[in-house]
CSV table of C-alpha atoms and ligand atoms in Angstrom, one decimal:
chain,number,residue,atom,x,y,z
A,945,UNK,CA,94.8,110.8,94.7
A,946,UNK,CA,98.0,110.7,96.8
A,947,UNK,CA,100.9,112.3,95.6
A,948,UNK,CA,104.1,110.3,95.6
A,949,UNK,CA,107.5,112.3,96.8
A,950,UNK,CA,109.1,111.8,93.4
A,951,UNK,CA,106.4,113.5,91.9
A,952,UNK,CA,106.4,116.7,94.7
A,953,UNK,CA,110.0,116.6,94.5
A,954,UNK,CA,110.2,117.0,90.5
A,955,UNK,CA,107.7,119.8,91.1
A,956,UNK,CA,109.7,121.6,93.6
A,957,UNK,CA,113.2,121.2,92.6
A,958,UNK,CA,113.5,120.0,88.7
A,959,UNK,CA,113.8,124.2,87.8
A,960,UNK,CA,117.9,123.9,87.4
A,961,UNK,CA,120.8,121.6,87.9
A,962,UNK,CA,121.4,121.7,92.0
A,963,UNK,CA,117.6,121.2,92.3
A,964,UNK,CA,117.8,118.2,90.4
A,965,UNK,CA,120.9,116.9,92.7
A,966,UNK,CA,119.2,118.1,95.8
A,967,UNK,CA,116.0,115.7,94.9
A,968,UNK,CA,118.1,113.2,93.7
A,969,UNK,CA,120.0,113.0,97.1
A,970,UNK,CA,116.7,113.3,99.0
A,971,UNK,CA,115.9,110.3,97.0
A,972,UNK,CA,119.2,108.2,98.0
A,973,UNK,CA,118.3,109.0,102.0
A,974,UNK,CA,114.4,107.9,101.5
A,975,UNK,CA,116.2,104.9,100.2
A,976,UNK,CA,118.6,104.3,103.1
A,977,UNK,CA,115.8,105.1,105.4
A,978,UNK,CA,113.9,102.1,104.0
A,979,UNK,CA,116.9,99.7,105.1
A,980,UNK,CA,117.4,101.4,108.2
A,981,UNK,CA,113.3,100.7,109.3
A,982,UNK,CA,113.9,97.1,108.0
A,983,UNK,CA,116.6,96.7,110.1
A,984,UNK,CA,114.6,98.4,112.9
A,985,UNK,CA,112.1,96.2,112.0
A,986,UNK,CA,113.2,93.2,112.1
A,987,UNK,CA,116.0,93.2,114.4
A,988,UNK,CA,118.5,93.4,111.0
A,989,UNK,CA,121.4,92.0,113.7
A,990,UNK,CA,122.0,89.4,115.9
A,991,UNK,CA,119.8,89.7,119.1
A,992,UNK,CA,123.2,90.5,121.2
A,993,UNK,CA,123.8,93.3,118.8
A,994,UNK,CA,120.2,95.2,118.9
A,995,UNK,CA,120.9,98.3,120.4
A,996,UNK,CA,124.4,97.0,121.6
A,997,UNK,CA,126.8,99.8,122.9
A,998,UNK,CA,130.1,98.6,120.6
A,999,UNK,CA,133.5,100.6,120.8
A,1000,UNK,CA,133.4,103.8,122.9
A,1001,UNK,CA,131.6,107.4,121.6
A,1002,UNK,CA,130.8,108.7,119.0
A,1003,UNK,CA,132.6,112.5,118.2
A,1004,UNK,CA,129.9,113.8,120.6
A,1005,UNK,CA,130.4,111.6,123.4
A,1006,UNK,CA,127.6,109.5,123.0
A,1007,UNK,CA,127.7,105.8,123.5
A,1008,UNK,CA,127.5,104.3,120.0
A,1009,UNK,CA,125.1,101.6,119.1
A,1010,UNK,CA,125.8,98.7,116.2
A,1011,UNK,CA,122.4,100.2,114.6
A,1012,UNK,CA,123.4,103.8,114.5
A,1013,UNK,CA,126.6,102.8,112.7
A,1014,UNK,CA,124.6,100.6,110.6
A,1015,UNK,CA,122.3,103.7,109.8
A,1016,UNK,CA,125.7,105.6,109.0
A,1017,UNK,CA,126.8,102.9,106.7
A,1018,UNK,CA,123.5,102.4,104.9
A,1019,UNK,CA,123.1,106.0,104.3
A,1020,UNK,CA,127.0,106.6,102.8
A,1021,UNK,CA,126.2,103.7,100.5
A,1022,UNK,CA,123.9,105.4,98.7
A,1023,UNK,CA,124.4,109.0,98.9
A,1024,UNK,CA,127.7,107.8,97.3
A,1025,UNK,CA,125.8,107.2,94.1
A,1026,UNK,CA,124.8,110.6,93.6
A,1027,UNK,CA,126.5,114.2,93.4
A,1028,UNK,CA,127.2,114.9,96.9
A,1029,UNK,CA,131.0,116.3,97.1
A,1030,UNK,CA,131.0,115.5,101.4
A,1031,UNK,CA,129.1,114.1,103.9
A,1032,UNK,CA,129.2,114.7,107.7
A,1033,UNK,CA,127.5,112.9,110.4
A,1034,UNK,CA,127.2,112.8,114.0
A,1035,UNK,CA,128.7,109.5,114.1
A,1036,UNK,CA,132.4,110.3,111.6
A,1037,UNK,CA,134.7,112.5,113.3
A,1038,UNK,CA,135.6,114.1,110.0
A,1039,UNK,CA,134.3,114.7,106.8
A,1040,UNK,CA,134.0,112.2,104.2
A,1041,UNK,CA,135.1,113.2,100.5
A,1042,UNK,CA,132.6,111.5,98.1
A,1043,UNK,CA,132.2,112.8,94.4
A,1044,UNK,CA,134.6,115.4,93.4
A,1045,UNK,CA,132.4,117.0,91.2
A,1046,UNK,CA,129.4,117.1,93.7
A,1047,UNK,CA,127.5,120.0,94.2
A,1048,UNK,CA,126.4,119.4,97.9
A,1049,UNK,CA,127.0,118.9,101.2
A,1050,UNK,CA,125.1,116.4,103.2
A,1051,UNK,CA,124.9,116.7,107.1
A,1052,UNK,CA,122.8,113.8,109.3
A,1053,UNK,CA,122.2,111.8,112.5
A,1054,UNK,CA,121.7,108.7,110.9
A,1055,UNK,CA,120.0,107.3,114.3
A,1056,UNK,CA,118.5,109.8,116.8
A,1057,UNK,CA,117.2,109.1,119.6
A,1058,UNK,CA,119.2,105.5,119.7
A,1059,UNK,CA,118.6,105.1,123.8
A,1060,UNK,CA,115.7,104.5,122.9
A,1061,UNK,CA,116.0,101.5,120.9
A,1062,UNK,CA,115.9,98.9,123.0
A,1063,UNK,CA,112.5,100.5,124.7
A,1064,UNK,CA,111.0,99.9,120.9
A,1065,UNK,CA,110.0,103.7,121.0
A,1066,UNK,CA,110.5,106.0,117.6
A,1067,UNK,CA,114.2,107.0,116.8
A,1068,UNK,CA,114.6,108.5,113.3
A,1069,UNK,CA,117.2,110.1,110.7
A,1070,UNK,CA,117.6,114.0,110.4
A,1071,UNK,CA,119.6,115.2,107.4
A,1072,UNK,CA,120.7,118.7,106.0
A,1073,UNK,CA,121.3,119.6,102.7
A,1074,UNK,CA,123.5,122.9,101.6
A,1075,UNK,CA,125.0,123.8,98.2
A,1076,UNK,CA,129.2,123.3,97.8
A,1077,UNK,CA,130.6,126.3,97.6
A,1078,UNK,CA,134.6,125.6,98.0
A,1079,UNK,CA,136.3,124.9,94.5
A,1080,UNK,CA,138.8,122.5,95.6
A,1081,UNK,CA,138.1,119.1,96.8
A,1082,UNK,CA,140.1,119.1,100.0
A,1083,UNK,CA,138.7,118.2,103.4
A,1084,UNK,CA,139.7,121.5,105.1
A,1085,UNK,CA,137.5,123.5,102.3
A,1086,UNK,CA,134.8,121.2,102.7
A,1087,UNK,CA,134.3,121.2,106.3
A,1088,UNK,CA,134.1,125.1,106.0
A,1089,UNK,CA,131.0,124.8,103.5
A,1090,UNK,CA,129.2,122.3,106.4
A,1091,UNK,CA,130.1,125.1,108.8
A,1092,UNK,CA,127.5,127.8,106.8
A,1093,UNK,CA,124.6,129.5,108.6
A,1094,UNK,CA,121.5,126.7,108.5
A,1095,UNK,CA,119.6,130.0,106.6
A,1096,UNK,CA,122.1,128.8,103.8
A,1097,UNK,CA,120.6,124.9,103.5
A,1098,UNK,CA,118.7,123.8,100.3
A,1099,UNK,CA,116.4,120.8,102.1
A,1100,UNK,CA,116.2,119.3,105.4
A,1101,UNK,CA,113.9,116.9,106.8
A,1102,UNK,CA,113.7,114.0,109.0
A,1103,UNK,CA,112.6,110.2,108.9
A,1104,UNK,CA,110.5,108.2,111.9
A,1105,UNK,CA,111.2,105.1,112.7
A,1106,UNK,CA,107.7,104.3,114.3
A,1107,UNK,CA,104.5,102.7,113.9
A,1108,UNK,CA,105.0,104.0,110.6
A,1109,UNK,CA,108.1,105.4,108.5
A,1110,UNK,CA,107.5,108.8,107.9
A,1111,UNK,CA,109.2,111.9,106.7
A,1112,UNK,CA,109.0,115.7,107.4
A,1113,UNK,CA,110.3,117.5,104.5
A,1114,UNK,CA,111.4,121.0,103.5
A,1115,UNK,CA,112.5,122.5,100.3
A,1116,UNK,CA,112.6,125.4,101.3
A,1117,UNK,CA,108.9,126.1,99.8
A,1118,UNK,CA,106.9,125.2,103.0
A,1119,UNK,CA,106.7,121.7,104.7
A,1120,UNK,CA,105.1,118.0,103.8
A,1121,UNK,CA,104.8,115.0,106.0
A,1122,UNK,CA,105.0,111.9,103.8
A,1123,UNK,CA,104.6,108.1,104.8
A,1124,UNK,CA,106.4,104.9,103.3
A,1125,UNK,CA,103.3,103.2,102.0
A,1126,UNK,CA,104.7,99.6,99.8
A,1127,UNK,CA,107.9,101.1,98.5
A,1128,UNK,CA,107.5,104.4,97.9
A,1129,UNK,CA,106.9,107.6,100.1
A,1130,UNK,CA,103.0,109.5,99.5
A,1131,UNK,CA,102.5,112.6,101.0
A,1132,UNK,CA,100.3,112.8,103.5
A,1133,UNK,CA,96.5,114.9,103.4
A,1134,UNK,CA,97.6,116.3,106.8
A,1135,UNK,CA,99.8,119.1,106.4
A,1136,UNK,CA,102.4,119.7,108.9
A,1137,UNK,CA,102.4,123.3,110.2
A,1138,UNK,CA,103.1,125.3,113.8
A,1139,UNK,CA,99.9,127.6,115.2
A,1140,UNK,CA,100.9,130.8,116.9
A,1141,UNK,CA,101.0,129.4,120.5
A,1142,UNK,CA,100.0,126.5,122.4
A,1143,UNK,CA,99.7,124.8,126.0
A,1144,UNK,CA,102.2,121.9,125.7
A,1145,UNK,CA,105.6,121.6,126.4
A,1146,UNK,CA,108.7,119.5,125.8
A,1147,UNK,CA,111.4,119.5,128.1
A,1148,UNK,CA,113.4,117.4,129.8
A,1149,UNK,CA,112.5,117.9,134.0
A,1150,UNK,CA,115.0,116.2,135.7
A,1151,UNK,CA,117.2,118.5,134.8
A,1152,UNK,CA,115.4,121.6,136.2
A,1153,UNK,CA,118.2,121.9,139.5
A,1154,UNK,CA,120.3,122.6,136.9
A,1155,UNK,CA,119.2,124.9,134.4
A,1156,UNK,CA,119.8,128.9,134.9
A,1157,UNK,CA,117.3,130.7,136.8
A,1158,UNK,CA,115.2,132.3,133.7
A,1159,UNK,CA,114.9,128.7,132.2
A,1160,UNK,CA,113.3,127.5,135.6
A,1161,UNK,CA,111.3,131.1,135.7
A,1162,UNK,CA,109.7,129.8,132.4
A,1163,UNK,CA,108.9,126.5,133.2
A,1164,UNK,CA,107.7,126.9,136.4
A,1165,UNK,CA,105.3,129.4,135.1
A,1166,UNK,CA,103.5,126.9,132.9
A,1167,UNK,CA,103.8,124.1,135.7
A,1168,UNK,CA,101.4,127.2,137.5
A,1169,UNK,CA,98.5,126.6,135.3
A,1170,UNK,CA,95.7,128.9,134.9
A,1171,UNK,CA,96.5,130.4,138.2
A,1172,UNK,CA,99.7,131.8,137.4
A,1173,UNK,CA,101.4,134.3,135.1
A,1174,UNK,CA,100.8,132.5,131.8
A,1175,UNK,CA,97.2,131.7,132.9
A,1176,UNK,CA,96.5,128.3,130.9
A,1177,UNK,CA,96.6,124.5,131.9
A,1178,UNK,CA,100.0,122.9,130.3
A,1179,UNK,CA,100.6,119.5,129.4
A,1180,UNK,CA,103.8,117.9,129.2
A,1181,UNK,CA,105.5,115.3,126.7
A,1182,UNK,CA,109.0,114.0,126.4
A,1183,UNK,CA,110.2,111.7,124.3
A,1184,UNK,CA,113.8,111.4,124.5
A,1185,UNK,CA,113.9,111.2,120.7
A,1186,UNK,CA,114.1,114.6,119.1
A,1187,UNK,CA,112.6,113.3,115.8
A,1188,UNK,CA,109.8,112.0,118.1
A,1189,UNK,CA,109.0,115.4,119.7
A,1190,UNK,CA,109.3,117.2,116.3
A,1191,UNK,CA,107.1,115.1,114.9
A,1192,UNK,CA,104.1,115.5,117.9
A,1193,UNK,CA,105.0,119.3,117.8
A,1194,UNK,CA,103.9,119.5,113.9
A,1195,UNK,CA,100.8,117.8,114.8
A,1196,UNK,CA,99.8,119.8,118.1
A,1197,UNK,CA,101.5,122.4,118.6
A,1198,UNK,CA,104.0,123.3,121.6
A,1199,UNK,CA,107.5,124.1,122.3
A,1200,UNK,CA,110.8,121.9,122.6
A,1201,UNK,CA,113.5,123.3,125.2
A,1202,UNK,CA,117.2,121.4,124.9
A,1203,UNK,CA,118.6,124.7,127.1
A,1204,UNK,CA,122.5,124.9,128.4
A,1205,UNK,CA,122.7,123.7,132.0
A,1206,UNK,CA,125.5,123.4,134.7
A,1207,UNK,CA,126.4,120.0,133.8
A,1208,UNK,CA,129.7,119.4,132.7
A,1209,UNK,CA,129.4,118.9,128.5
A,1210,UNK,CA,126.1,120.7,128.6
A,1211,UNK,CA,126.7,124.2,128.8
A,1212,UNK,CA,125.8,124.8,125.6
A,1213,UNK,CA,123.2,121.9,125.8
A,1214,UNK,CA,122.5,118.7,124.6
A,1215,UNK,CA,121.9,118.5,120.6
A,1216,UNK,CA,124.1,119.3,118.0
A,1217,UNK,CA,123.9,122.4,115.4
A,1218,UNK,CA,124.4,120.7,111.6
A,1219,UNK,CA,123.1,117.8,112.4
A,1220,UNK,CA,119.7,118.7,114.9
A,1221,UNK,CA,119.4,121.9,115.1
A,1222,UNK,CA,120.0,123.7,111.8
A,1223,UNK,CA,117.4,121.0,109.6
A,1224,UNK,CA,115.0,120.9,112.6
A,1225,UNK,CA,115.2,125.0,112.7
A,1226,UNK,CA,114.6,125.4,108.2
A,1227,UNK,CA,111.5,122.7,109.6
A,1228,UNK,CA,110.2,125.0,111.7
A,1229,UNK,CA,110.4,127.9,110.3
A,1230,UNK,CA,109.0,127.0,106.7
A,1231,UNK,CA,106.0,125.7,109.2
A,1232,UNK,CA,105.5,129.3,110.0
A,1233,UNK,CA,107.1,128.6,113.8
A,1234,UNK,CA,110.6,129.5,115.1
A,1235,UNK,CA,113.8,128.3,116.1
A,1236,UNK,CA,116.8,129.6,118.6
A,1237,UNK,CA,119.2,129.1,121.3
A,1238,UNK,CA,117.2,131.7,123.5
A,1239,UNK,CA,118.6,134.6,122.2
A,1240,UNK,CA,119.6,134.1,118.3
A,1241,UNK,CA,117.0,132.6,115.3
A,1242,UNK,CA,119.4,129.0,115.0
A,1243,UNK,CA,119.0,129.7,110.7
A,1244,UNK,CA,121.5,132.9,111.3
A,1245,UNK,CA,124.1,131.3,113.2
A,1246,UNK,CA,127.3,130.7,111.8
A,1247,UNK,CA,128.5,127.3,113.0
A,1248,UNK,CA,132.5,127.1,114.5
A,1249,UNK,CA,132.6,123.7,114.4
A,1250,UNK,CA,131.0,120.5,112.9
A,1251,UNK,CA,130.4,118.9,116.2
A,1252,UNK,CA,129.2,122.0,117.6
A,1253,UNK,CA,126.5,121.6,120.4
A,1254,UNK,CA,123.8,124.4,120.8
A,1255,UNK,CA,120.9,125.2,123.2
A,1256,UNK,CA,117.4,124.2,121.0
A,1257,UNK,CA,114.2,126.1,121.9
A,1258,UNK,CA,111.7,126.1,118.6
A,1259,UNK,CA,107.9,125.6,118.1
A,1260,UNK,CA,105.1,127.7,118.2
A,1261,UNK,CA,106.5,131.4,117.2
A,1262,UNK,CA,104.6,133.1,120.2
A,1263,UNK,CA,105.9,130.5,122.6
A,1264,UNK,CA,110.0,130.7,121.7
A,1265,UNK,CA,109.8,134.3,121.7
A,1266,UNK,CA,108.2,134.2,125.2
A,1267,UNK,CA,110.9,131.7,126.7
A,1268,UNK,CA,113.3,134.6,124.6
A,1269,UNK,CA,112.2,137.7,126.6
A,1270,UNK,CA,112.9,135.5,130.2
A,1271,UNK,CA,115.8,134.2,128.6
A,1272,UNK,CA,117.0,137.7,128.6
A,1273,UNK,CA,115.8,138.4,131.9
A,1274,UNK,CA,118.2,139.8,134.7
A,1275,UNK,CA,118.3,136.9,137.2
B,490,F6P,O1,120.3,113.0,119.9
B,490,F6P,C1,120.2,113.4,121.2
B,490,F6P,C2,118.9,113.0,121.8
B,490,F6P,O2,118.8,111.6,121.9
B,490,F6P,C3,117.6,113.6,121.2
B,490,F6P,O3,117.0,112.7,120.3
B,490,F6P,C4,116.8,113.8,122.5
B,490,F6P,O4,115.9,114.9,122.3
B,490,F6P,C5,117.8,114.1,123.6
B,490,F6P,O5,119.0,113.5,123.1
B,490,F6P,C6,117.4,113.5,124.9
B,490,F6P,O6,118.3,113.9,125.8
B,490,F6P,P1,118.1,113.4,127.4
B,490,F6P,O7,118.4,112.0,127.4
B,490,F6P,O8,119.1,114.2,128.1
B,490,F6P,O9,116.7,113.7,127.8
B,491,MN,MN1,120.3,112.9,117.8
């Protein structure tokens, strides 16, 4: 008998009042993502609009597409039903005040991996939930509570926009994969979860020229096989998509590297802490894997700003803390 996510979610979280808010809120984004995938689906806008660039960048100087505003939209309309006091996203450049008396703060990218839209390849929606801890209901004390340590977040989880909708979700009381079957989400038999170390990685190459010298060390070392220093055949995957890559890496194993490089607007990488990093890391770590910027478990770092970029290396435990010890290598 499957289980639906109402039924999980009253048997993780109905134990006191935030719980309740926290599955109710879950609730409101499952329902957002289901108008996001028909959008998706069926090419919700006009054909010149699919995957259209419109206006300029978002706060994080990506090119913003009609469908990750319509994702934005989609998912303020209904969180705004339910007691969540503000709600940040990659694609507002401040917070948005919702219910005064709400009891949590609500971080997302309502569209990642968006480039890859109009290549019909996954994108999804990555959202992070932490308890409201200022009093008053002014934007300056609400943007300090979305600027708490990801150790500090009550759910996170992220929807796939692929062959199928799906959802990885945490609780904080282990991981579950769930799929939108009719109308409602059913977990899934298959339980997401990270083995100790693996022999695939993820990892943007085209960028090697201008990563550090430890970050090429590390790579080039599984790119030397069974021959060389880490003695085992690698594979490679890259999706583009983060929630893609997650997703593979909770089914197979591996590790993700989104390291700083010598770009200009990459030096602390590519993907952003509240919004990527910290929900993806409380994933990964509740899967019994691990999560940092090369040096610091992402859960214990205390963000400075909501737009905040961050190098992201997580997987299989053995794996990160092996790209950690070159990390701190002399060069
Ligand atoms: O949201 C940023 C993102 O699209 C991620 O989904 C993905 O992992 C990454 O950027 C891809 O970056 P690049 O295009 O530099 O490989
Ligand atoms: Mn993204």
């Amino acid at each position: 008998m499957s289980v639906s996510l109402t039924h999980y979610l009253s048997q993780n979280l109905d134990q006191d009042e935030i719980g309740k808010a926290v599955k109710d809120t879950v609730l409101s984004l499952c329902n957002s993502s289901k108008i996001i995938a028909q959008a998706l689906s069926v090419n919700g806008l006009t054909d010149a609009q699919f995957g259209d660039q419109i206006g300029g960048l978002n706060a994080d100087g990506d090119s913003q597409k009609a469908l990750d505003v319509l994702a934005d939209k989609a998912i303020i309309q209904e969180i705004s039903n339910y007691p969540v006091a503000a709600y940040f996203s990659e694609e507002q450049d401040e917070a948005l005040l919702l219910d005064k008396n709400g009891s949590l703060i609500v971080c997302v990218d309502p569209l990642d991996g968006s480039s890859n839209i109009d290549n019909n390849l996954s994108v999804g929606t990555i959202f992070s939930i932490l308890p409201r801890q200022a009093e008053l209901f002014e934007p300056d004390y609400l943007m300090a509570d979305a600027l708490q340590p990801g150790k500090n977040q009550l759910a996170s989880g992220f929807f796939v926009y692929g062959p199928q909708t799906s959802l990885i979700l945490t609780t904080g009381n282990g991981i579950a994969g769930f799929i939108l079957s009719g109308d409602d989400f059913v977990q899934m038999e298959w339980q997401p979860s990270l083995q100790e170390s693996s022999d695939q990685f993820a990892i943007n190459m085209s960028n090697m020229r201008h990563w550090a010298p430890q970050a090429r060390d590390y790579i080039q070392k599984c790119l030397d096989g069974l021959e060389g220093a880490f003695a085992r055949n690698y594979n490679m995957r890259w999706c583009g998509s983060l929630v893609a890559d997650a997703w593979r890496i909770f089914r197979q194993g591996g590790i993700f590297l989104y390291p700083e490089d010598n770009r200009q607007n990459y030096h602390a990488g590519r993907l952003r802490l509240i919004y990527e990093a910290n929900p993806i890391a409380f994933l990964v770590e509740q899967a019994g894997g691990r999560a940092s910027d090369g040096k610091t478990p992402i859960l214990q770092i205390k963000p400075q700003a909501i737009h905040q970029r961050i190098p992201l290396i997580f997987g299989c435990r053995k794996d990160v803390l092996n790209y950690e010890l070159h990390h701190s290598n002399k060069p």
